[in-house]
């Protein structure tokens, strides 16, 4: 149970961080294309 919880929290943190990076990259590529 404890391991699953810590794994879940780590996944959420990683996903959020990844999401921010993807948004940033998307914005940069959008600016370049415009």
Tab-separated table of C-alpha atoms in Angstrom:
chain	number	residue	atom	x	y	z
A	1	UNK	CA	0.000	0.000	0.000
A	2	UNK	CA	2.696	2.476	1.017
A	3	UNK	CA	4.785	1.681	-2.047
A	4	UNK	CA	1.780	2.122	-4.343
A	5	UNK	CA	0.992	5.484	-2.770
A	6	UNK	CA	4.526	6.783	-3.125
A	7	UNK	CA	4.634	5.502	-6.705
A	8	UNK	CA	1.348	7.286	-7.439
A	9	UNK	CA	2.557	10.584	-5.996
A	10	UNK	CA	5.814	10.323	-7.925
A	11	UNK	CA	3.878	9.639	-11.125
A	12	UNK	CA	1.635	12.640	-10.541
A	13	UNK	CA	4.630	14.901	-9.894
A	14	UNK	CA	6.388	13.594	-12.987
A	15	UNK	CA	3.274	13.940	-15.121
A	16	UNK	CA	2.702	17.537	-14.022
A	17	UNK	CA	6.334	18.438	-14.667
A	18	UNK	CA	6.192	16.725	-18.053
A	19	UNK	CA	2.952	18.554	-18.874
A	20	UNK	CA	4.575	21.923	-18.138
A	21	UNK	CA	7.515	21.105	-20.381
A	22	UNK	CA	5.225	19.967	-23.195
A	23	UNK	CA	3.168	23.172	-22.939
A	24	UNK	CA	6.339	25.274	-22.990
A	25	UNK	CA	7.668	23.415	-26.035
A	26	UNK	CA	4.311	23.752	-27.749
A	27	UNK	CA	4.241	27.502	-27.148
A	28	UNK	CA	7.814	27.868	-28.428
A	29	UNK	CA	7.106	25.896	-31.598
A	30	UNK	CA	3.891	27.876	-32.103
A	31	UNK	CA	5.775	31.183	-31.835
A	32	UNK	CA	8.396	29.937	-34.301
A	33	UNK	CA	5.776	28.915	-36.852
A	34	UNK	CA	3.953	32.260	-36.590
